[in-house]
């Protein structure tokens, strides 16, 4: 096999058009050619910048959250601190600096990282090895016990499927091959209507409407909620997403901080989709967690004291650093910026079944 393009073309030639989820999964996580198997993907020099990479304040405020949750849990002797998809490990490195100052807390933490990219695991090791983390491929491989879990820009990377409303009903949007010679990827609709009864959920959807379904996201949220129900704890899921059902296509590709075609150069750009926070919230509610709430990133960071943190960083900063701190504050909390585009799903449970 020469490239991911080659692999995907062969799959489609032998099987017919494939679901977007299969294409997305291969593009992001194929063991040899997947996008996350590279290492220069985050930060100003990479393809996109995430909140912890914008400023140390993000991880530090999550450190404040960990301290407060640990106290609310009654300071358990041991608990699991889990991050899903830790990228370069920046968030946890900043978080642990805050946590270290609390007597008894650092020793109570069993740190687990859910990460499948070997290169990113190496990067994480270089900044977090002093906290003895354990790596895992799946949440259910982590031993059971009280848990604090964090995920930032993890759910948007989980595969989605799309369905489109046409005259005759809902059909799945698949990826097939167009042009016979060049075998370019293109979207096609499934020949037969979907077996999933989407009409029941969206009876008023207009022709052309698209809905997105992410079974992997739903599966993860169920697994997190069940863990919290059984052993108590809390989780924070940060991502760009929506809180009212959207009937549009949010499948996107980013390369060098710019949008690009999802169908071109598979494995070379970051593919993602907006997170459906309504569905995730419903799953948490069905499992009857003590608290299930979605707030904006801005509200969350203000609650955990970003303004005070900005002030104290400025106190000891040079003039150039001051403008960087103010800019970072604006990017993280600004209206029409990450402050509002990003939401946080908060899950909490203290009553154990
Ligand atoms: N949280 C980091 C990185 C976000 S990018 C930050 O905010 O900077 C997504 C991360 O999730 C990467 O570390 C990627 O390798 C990891 N990832 C993506 N899909 C995954 C999966 N199915 N299982 C485990 N890790 C995954």
Tab-separated table of C-alpha atoms and ligand atoms in Angstrom:
chain	number	residue	atom	x	y	z
A	1	UNK	CA	0.000	0.000	0.000
A	2	UNK	CA	1.435	3.336	-1.085
A	3	UNK	CA	-0.803	5.897	0.519
A	4	UNK	CA	-4.092	6.396	2.342
A	5	UNK	CA	-5.660	7.522	-0.928
A	6	UNK	CA	-4.662	4.233	-2.473
A	7	UNK	CA	-6.046	2.269	0.507
A	8	UNK	CA	-9.389	4.108	0.465
A	9	UNK	CA	-9.745	3.822	-3.318
A	10	UNK	CA	-9.214	0.066	-3.127
A	11	UNK	CA	-11.778	-0.227	-0.316
A	12	UNK	CA	-14.357	1.656	-2.355
A	13	UNK	CA	-13.606	-0.271	-5.542
A	14	UNK	CA	-14.104	-3.575	-3.777
A	15	UNK	CA	-16.991	-2.648	-1.420
A	16	UNK	CA	-18.757	0.259	-3.073
A	17	UNK	CA	-19.218	3.693	-1.455
A	18	UNK	CA	-18.293	3.787	2.251
A	19	UNK	CA	-19.884	5.660	5.199
A	20	UNK	CA	-18.251	8.972	6.154
A	21	UNK	CA	-17.411	7.396	9.532
A	22	UNK	CA	-15.177	4.818	7.875
A	23	UNK	CA	-13.421	7.460	5.762
A	24	UNK	CA	-12.993	9.790	8.759
A	25	UNK	CA	-11.653	7.058	10.995
A	26	UNK	CA	-9.088	5.969	8.400
A	27	UNK	CA	-8.012	9.576	7.710
A	28	UNK	CA	-7.466	10.343	11.397
A	29	UNK	CA	-6.303	7.109	12.935
A	30	UNK	CA	-4.970	4.730	10.263
A	31	UNK	CA	-1.886	3.224	11.996
A	32	UNK	CA	0.466	4.268	9.202
A	33	UNK	CA	-1.101	7.200	7.367
A	34	UNK	CA	-3.609	8.633	9.862
A	35	UNK	CA	-3.463	12.353	10.560
A	36	UNK	CA	-2.955	11.873	14.324
A	37	UNK	CA	0.031	9.631	13.696
A	38	UNK	CA	2.008	12.801	12.861
A	39	UNK	CA	3.357	15.089	15.567
A	40	UNK	CA	3.377	18.612	14.167
A	41	UNK	CA	-0.329	19.173	14.157
A	42	UNK	CA	-1.015	21.514	17.065
A	43	UNK	CA	0.091	25.031	17.849
A	44	UNK	CA	0.798	28.139	15.785
A	45	UNK	CA	3.171	26.166	13.537
A	46	UNK	CA	0.829	23.205	13.180
A	47	UNK	CA	-2.638	23.080	11.661
A	48	UNK	CA	-4.808	24.340	14.507
A	49	UNK	CA	-4.517	25.804	17.994
A	50	UNK	CA	-6.464	24.410	20.922
A	51	UNK	CA	-7.329	26.207	24.191
A	52	UNK	CA	-4.492	24.698	26.283
A	53	UNK	CA	-2.045	25.654	23.506
A	54	UNK	CA	-3.312	29.245	23.510
A	55	UNK	CA	-2.562	29.829	27.172
A	56	UNK	CA	-1.408	28.133	30.359
A	57	UNK	CA	-4.485	29.675	32.006
A	58	UNK	CA	-6.745	27.019	30.509
A	59	UNK	CA	-4.981	24.063	32.150
A	60	UNK	CA	-4.435	26.012	35.364
A	61	UNK	CA	-8.138	26.759	35.751
A	62	UNK	CA	-8.882	23.099	35.179
A	63	UNK	CA	-6.401	22.498	37.999
A	64	UNK	CA	-8.607	24.691	40.191
A	65	UNK	CA	-11.574	22.559	39.106
A	66	UNK	CA	-9.714	19.362	40.083
A	67	UNK	CA	-8.897	20.773	43.522
A	68	UNK	CA	-12.521	21.780	44.124
A	69	UNK	CA	-13.937	18.462	42.890
A	70	UNK	CA	-11.505	16.475	44.998
A	71	UNK	CA	-12.661	18.398	48.066
A	72	UNK	CA	-16.337	17.896	47.146
A	73	UNK	CA	-15.694	14.170	46.746
A	74	UNK	CA	-14.461	14.133	50.350
A	75	UNK	CA	-10.739	13.994	49.468
A	76	UNK	CA	-10.587	10.314	48.483
A	77	UNK	CA	-7.204	8.696	49.108
A	78	UNK	CA	-7.041	7.560	45.507
A	79	UNK	CA	-8.921	8.557	42.398
A	80	UNK	CA	-8.473	8.374	38.626
A	81	UNK	CA	-7.645	11.533	36.729
A	82	UNK	CA	-8.275	10.727	33.075
A	83	UNK	CA	-7.759	12.792	29.952
A	84	UNK	CA	-9.157	11.648	26.620
A	85	UNK	CA	-6.907	12.635	23.696
A	86	UNK	CA	-4.285	14.742	25.524
A	87	UNK	CA	-2.510	15.977	22.337
A	88	UNK	CA	0.869	17.369	23.406
A	89	UNK	CA	0.087	16.968	27.135
A	90	UNK	CA	0.059	20.736	27.677
A	91	UNK	CA	-3.276	20.861	29.506
A	92	UNK	CA	-2.229	18.279	32.098
A	93	UNK	CA	1.218	19.812	32.561
A	94	UNK	CA	-0.412	23.174	33.439
A	95	UNK	CA	-3.105	21.493	35.544
A	96	UNK	CA	-0.628	19.462	37.588
A	97	UNK	CA	1.351	22.593	38.530
A	98	UNK	CA	-1.753	23.851	40.371
A	99	UNK	CA	-2.661	20.469	41.817
A	100	UNK	CA	0.862	19.873	43.189
A	101	UNK	CA	0.509	22.693	45.684
A	102	UNK	CA	-2.376	20.950	47.513
A	103	UNK	CA	-1.289	18.678	50.294
A	104	UNK	CA	-2.284	15.054	49.705
A	105	UNK	CA	-3.831	15.664	46.297
A	106	UNK	CA	-0.923	14.823	44.007
A	107	UNK	CA	-0.405	11.456	45.735
A	108	UNK	CA	-4.115	10.637	45.442
A	109	UNK	CA	-4.048	10.906	41.640
A	110	UNK	CA	-3.801	7.883	39.364
A	111	UNK	CA	-3.166	9.561	36.015
A	112	UNK	CA	-4.511	7.833	32.888
A	113	UNK	CA	-4.229	9.046	29.304
A	114	UNK	CA	-6.429	7.672	26.544
A	115	UNK	CA	-4.378	8.145	23.380
A	116	UNK	CA	-3.864	6.034	20.318
A	117	UNK	CA	-1.086	7.877	18.500
A	118	UNK	CA	2.397	6.519	19.365
A	119	UNK	CA	4.028	9.854	18.442
A	120	UNK	CA	1.676	11.858	20.625
A	121	UNK	CA	2.206	9.355	23.448
A	122	UNK	CA	5.928	10.130	23.213
A	123	UNK	CA	5.290	13.874	23.402
A	124	UNK	CA	2.986	13.363	26.387
A	125	UNK	CA	5.610	11.247	28.086
A	126	UNK	CA	8.207	13.994	27.694
A	127	UNK	CA	6.132	16.489	29.699
A	128	UNK	CA	4.207	14.217	32.081
A	129	UNK	CA	6.512	11.329	33.011
A	130	UNK	CA	7.171	12.828	36.463
A	131	UNK	CA	3.503	12.089	37.315
A	132	UNK	CA	3.734	8.408	36.329
A	133	UNK	CA	0.899	8.321	33.809
A	134	UNK	CA	-0.491	5.127	32.337
A	135	UNK	CA	-1.604	5.058	28.698
A	136	UNK	CA	-4.654	3.290	27.458
A	137	UNK	CA	-6.478	2.873	24.134
A	138	UNK	CA	-9.961	2.775	25.591
A	139	UNK	CA	-11.750	4.099	28.639
A	140	UNK	CA	-12.926	0.646	29.678
A	141	UNK	CA	-9.315	-0.556	30.050
A	142	UNK	CA	-8.841	1.807	33.008
A	143	UNK	CA	-9.305	0.311	36.501
A	144	UNK	CA	-12.484	1.280	38.323
A	145	UNK	CA	-12.783	3.917	41.032
A	146	UNK	CA	-13.729	7.562	41.700
A	147	UNK	CA	-12.949	9.595	38.594
A	148	UNK	CA	-12.300	13.081	37.314
A	149	UNK	CA	-12.261	13.116	33.516
A	150	UNK	CA	-11.379	15.831	31.016
A	151	UNK	CA	-11.664	15.907	27.227
A	152	UNK	CA	-10.798	18.903	25.063
A	153	UNK	CA	-11.367	18.671	21.312
A	154	UNK	CA	-11.610	14.897	21.548
A	155	UNK	CA	-15.276	14.350	20.668
A	156	UNK	CA	-15.062	16.413	17.458
A	157	UNK	CA	-12.503	13.895	16.177
A	158	UNK	CA	-14.804	10.900	16.661
A	159	UNK	CA	-16.327	9.568	13.417
A	160	UNK	CA	-19.767	10.677	12.245
A	161	UNK	CA	-22.265	9.402	9.710
A	162	UNK	CA	-24.505	11.715	7.713
A	163	UNK	CA	-28.031	11.229	6.379
A	164	UNK	CA	-29.765	13.468	3.886
A	165	UNK	CA	-33.470	14.087	3.405
A	166	UNK	CA	-34.543	13.627	-0.197
A	167	UNK	CA	-38.030	13.275	-1.658
A	168	UNK	CA	-38.242	9.566	-0.986
A	169	UNK	CA	-36.964	9.697	2.608
A	170	UNK	CA	-33.598	9.716	4.369
A	171	UNK	CA	-30.555	8.311	2.588
A	172	UNK	CA	-27.036	7.937	3.958
A	173	UNK	CA	-24.355	10.241	2.517
A	174	UNK	CA	-21.465	8.027	1.490
A	175	UNK	CA	-18.060	8.524	-0.062
A	176	UNK	CA	-17.560	6.988	-3.473
A	177	UNK	CA	-15.312	7.442	-6.483
A	178	UNK	CA	-16.257	9.793	-9.289
A	179	UNK	CA	-14.152	10.229	-12.357
A	180	UNK	CA	-13.252	6.757	-13.639
A	181	UNK	CA	-9.643	7.538	-14.501
A	182	UNK	CA	-8.517	9.678	-11.592
A	183	UNK	CA	-10.741	8.034	-8.990
A	184	UNK	CA	-11.495	11.288	-7.172
A	185	UNK	CA	-13.517	10.958	-3.987
A	186	UNK	CA	-17.036	12.317	-4.062
A	187	UNK	CA	-20.196	12.276	-1.961
A	188	UNK	CA	-22.980	9.992	-3.135
A	189	UNK	CA	-26.284	8.973	-1.567
A	190	UNK	CA	-27.026	5.385	-0.635
A	191	UNK	CA	-29.229	3.627	-3.205
A	192	UNK	CA	-31.768	2.601	-0.611
A	193	UNK	CA	-33.273	4.671	2.200
A	194	UNK	CA	-31.708	4.301	5.622
A	195	UNK	CA	-33.083	1.603	7.882
A	196	UNK	CA	-32.897	4.062	10.801
A	197	UNK	CA	-36.277	5.717	11.288
A	198	UNK	CA	-35.134	9.341	11.050
A	199	UNK	CA	-38.554	10.519	9.916
A	200	UNK	CA	-39.796	9.936	13.454
A	201	UNK	CA	-37.192	12.335	14.959
A	202	UNK	CA	-37.257	14.995	12.226
A	203	UNK	CA	-40.738	14.925	10.683
A	204	UNK	CA	-40.491	18.533	9.513
A	205	UNK	CA	-37.016	18.385	7.917
A	206	UNK	CA	-36.904	20.041	4.508
A	207	UNK	CA	-35.528	18.305	1.442
A	208	UNK	CA	-31.731	18.649	1.394
A	209	UNK	CA	-31.414	18.734	5.217
A	210	UNK	CA	-28.507	16.769	6.606
A	211	UNK	CA	-28.266	15.182	10.021
A	212	UNK	CA	-25.143	13.840	11.651
A	213	UNK	CA	-24.944	10.889	13.981
A	214	UNK	CA	-21.856	9.890	15.937
A	215	UNK	CA	-22.228	6.468	17.538
A	216	UNK	CA	-18.636	6.647	18.826
A	217	UNK	CA	-19.412	9.894	20.696
A	218	UNK	CA	-22.604	8.418	22.121
A	219	UNK	CA	-20.734	5.295	23.135
A	220	UNK	CA	-18.022	7.331	24.912
A	221	UNK	CA	-20.575	9.439	26.736
A	222	UNK	CA	-22.419	6.360	27.936
A	223	UNK	CA	-19.163	4.805	29.146
A	224	UNK	CA	-18.174	7.991	31.035
A	225	UNK	CA	-21.628	8.363	32.609
A	226	UNK	CA	-21.729	4.735	33.688
A	227	UNK	CA	-18.324	5.105	35.291
A	228	UNK	CA	-19.489	8.166	37.221
A	229	UNK	CA	-22.695	6.451	38.331
A	230	UNK	CA	-20.785	3.436	39.624
A	231	UNK	CA	-17.866	5.194	41.349
A	232	UNK	CA	-18.730	8.910	41.715
A	233	UNK	CA	-16.833	11.792	40.199
A	234	UNK	CA	-17.134	14.431	37.483
A	235	UNK	CA	-16.307	15.013	33.846
A	236	UNK	CA	-15.801	18.044	31.601
A	237	UNK	CA	-16.173	17.772	27.855
A	238	UNK	CA	-15.031	20.868	25.945
A	239	UNK	CA	-15.625	21.196	22.227
A	240	UNK	CA	-17.082	23.301	19.470
A	241	UNK	CA	-20.611	22.267	18.962
A	242	UNK	CA	-24.282	23.112	19.130
A	243	UNK	CA	-27.068	22.869	21.664
A	244	UNK	CA	-30.006	22.855	19.317
A	245	UNK	CA	-30.436	20.162	16.686
A	246	UNK	CA	-28.744	21.375	13.526
A	247	UNK	CA	-29.814	20.010	10.178
A	248	UNK	CA	-26.653	20.933	8.303
A	249	UNK	CA	-23.330	19.486	7.273
A	250	UNK	CA	-20.556	20.308	9.795
A	251	UNK	CA	-17.981	17.823	8.494
A	252	UNK	CA	-14.818	19.889	7.921
A	253	UNK	CA	-11.106	19.757	7.157
A	254	UNK	CA	-8.435	22.150	8.446
A	255	UNK	CA	-4.850	22.459	7.249
A	256	UNK	CA	-2.428	25.261	8.196
A	257	UNK	CA	-5.215	27.139	10.046
A	258	UNK	CA	-7.429	27.198	6.925
A	259	UNK	CA	-10.466	25.204	5.836
A	260	UNK	CA	-9.800	22.818	3.000
A	261	UNK	CA	-11.706	20.057	1.164
A	262	UNK	CA	-12.579	16.999	3.245
A	263	UNK	CA	-12.217	14.847	0.143
A	264	UNK	CA	-8.719	15.921	-0.896
A	265	UNK	CA	-5.401	14.598	0.442
A	266	UNK	CA	-6.861	12.171	2.989
A	267	UNK	CA	-4.758	11.891	6.145
A	268	UNK	CA	-3.089	15.270	5.545
A	269	UNK	CA	-5.637	17.533	7.207
A	270	UNK	CA	-7.568	17.537	10.466
A	271	UNK	CA	-11.074	16.204	9.888
A	272	UNK	CA	-13.742	16.959	12.457
A	273	UNK	CA	-17.428	17.648	12.981
A	274	UNK	CA	-19.294	19.865	15.408
A	275	UNK	CA	-20.390	18.087	18.559
A	276	UNK	CA	-24.103	17.576	19.171
A	277	UNK	CA	-24.293	18.601	22.829
A	278	UNK	CA	-28.064	18.018	22.940
A	279	UNK	CA	-27.632	14.329	22.223
A	280	UNK	CA	-24.711	13.963	24.652
A	281	UNK	CA	-26.670	15.761	27.384
A	282	UNK	CA	-29.683	13.484	26.834
A	283	UNK	CA	-27.494	10.408	27.309
A	284	UNK	CA	-26.162	11.768	30.626
A	285	UNK	CA	-29.722	12.536	31.735
A	286	UNK	CA	-31.000	9.087	30.777
A	287	UNK	CA	-28.321	7.584	32.997
A	288	UNK	CA	-29.592	9.849	35.839
A	289	UNK	CA	-26.360	11.550	36.807
A	290	UNK	CA	-26.644	14.074	39.655
A	291	UNK	CA	-25.780	17.008	37.385
A	292	UNK	CA	-25.796	17.259	33.603
A	293	UNK	CA	-25.385	20.751	32.215
A	294	UNK	CA	-24.017	22.489	29.134
A	295	UNK	CA	-22.476	25.963	29.515
A	296	UNK	CA	-20.265	28.031	27.233
A	297	UNK	CA	-16.490	27.903	27.646
A	298	UNK	CA	-16.663	31.589	28.557
A	299	UNK	CA	-19.085	30.945	31.465
A	300	UNK	CA	-16.997	28.063	32.707
A	301	UNK	CA	-13.688	29.961	32.663
A	302	UNK	CA	-15.244	32.970	34.403
A	303	UNK	CA	-16.700	30.701	37.103
A	304	UNK	CA	-13.269	29.240	37.772
A	305	UNK	CA	-11.615	32.651	38.023
A	306	UNK	CA	-10.007	33.549	34.698
A	307	UNK	CA	-10.166	37.252	35.538
A	308	UNK	CA	-8.122	36.835	38.718
A	309	UNK	CA	-5.677	34.602	36.881
A	310	UNK	CA	-5.201	37.246	34.163
A	311	UNK	CA	-4.542	39.883	36.837
A	312	UNK	CA	-1.984	37.848	38.720
A	313	UNK	CA	-0.129	36.855	35.517
A	314	UNK	CA	-0.011	40.497	34.437
A	315	UNK	CA	1.485	41.542	37.788
A	316	UNK	CA	4.762	39.823	36.964
A	317	UNK	CA	4.757	40.159	33.161
A	318	UNK	CA	6.780	42.249	30.702
A	319	UNK	CA	4.939	44.629	28.401
A	320	UNK	CA	4.989	42.143	25.509
A	321	UNK	CA	3.761	39.350	27.760
A	322	UNK	CA	0.906	41.543	28.967
A	323	UNK	CA	-0.460	41.956	25.474
A	324	UNK	CA	-0.167	38.188	24.876
A	325	UNK	CA	-2.053	37.438	28.096
A	326	UNK	CA	-4.840	39.851	27.175
A	327	UNK	CA	-5.048	38.401	23.675
A	328	UNK	CA	-5.229	34.853	25.036
A	329	UNK	CA	-7.961	35.895	27.477
A	330	UNK	CA	-9.910	37.352	24.568
A	331	UNK	CA	-9.475	34.255	22.367
A	332	UNK	CA	-10.492	31.850	25.120
A	333	UNK	CA	-13.518	33.759	26.392
A	334	UNK	CA	-14.542	36.181	23.614
A	335	UNK	CA	-18.082	36.285	22.266
A	336	UNK	CA	-17.990	35.006	18.660
A	337	UNK	CA	-14.688	33.365	19.515
A	338	UNK	CA	-13.877	30.207	21.470
A	339	UNK	CA	-15.717	31.643	24.474
A	340	UNK	CA	-19.045	31.018	22.781
A	341	UNK	CA	-18.304	28.589	19.968
A	342	UNK	CA	-16.977	26.163	22.539
A	343	UNK	CA	-19.318	24.530	25.012
A	344	UNK	CA	-18.618	22.453	28.094
A	345	UNK	CA	-20.708	19.478	29.068
A	346	UNK	CA	-20.471	19.130	32.844
A	347	UNK	CA	-21.281	15.746	34.337
A	348	UNK	CA	-21.232	15.190	38.090
A	349	UNK	CA	-22.252	12.382	40.330
A	350	UNK	CA	-21.653	11.998	44.015
A	351	UNK	CA	-24.325	9.465	44.971
A	352	UNK	CA	-22.998	6.004	44.200
A	353	UNK	CA	-25.563	3.317	43.312
B	1	LIG	N1	-6.769	17.663	23.871
B	1	LIG	C1	-5.682	18.128	23.062
B	1	LIG	C2	-5.641	17.502	21.666
B	1	LIG	C3	-6.908	17.531	20.847
B	1	LIG	S1	-6.722	16.705	19.287
B	1	LIG	C4	-5.691	19.633	23.007
B	1	LIG	O1	-6.685	20.229	23.408
B	1	LIG	O2	-4.699	20.232	22.574
B	1	LIG	C5	-7.418	15.101	19.559
B	1	LIG	C6	-6.615	14.154	20.406
B	1	LIG	O3	-7.356	12.950	20.547
B	1	LIG	C7	-5.259	13.733	19.865
B	1	LIG	O4	-4.387	13.513	20.945
B	1	LIG	C8	-5.589	12.430	19.130
B	1	LIG	O5	-4.483	11.599	18.896
B	1	LIG	C9	-6.561	11.825	20.111
B	1	LIG	N2	-7.532	10.878	19.508
B	1	LIG	C10	-8.323	11.100	18.447
B	1	LIG	N3	-9.149	10.044	18.229
B	1	LIG	C11	-8.866	9.154	19.208
B	1	LIG	C12	-9.418	7.885	19.554
B	1	LIG	N4	-10.375	7.324	18.827
B	1	LIG	N5	-8.915	7.260	20.649
B	1	LIG	C13	-7.927	7.831	21.390
B	1	LIG	N6	-7.389	9.046	21.105
B	1	LIG	C14	-7.845	9.686	20.033
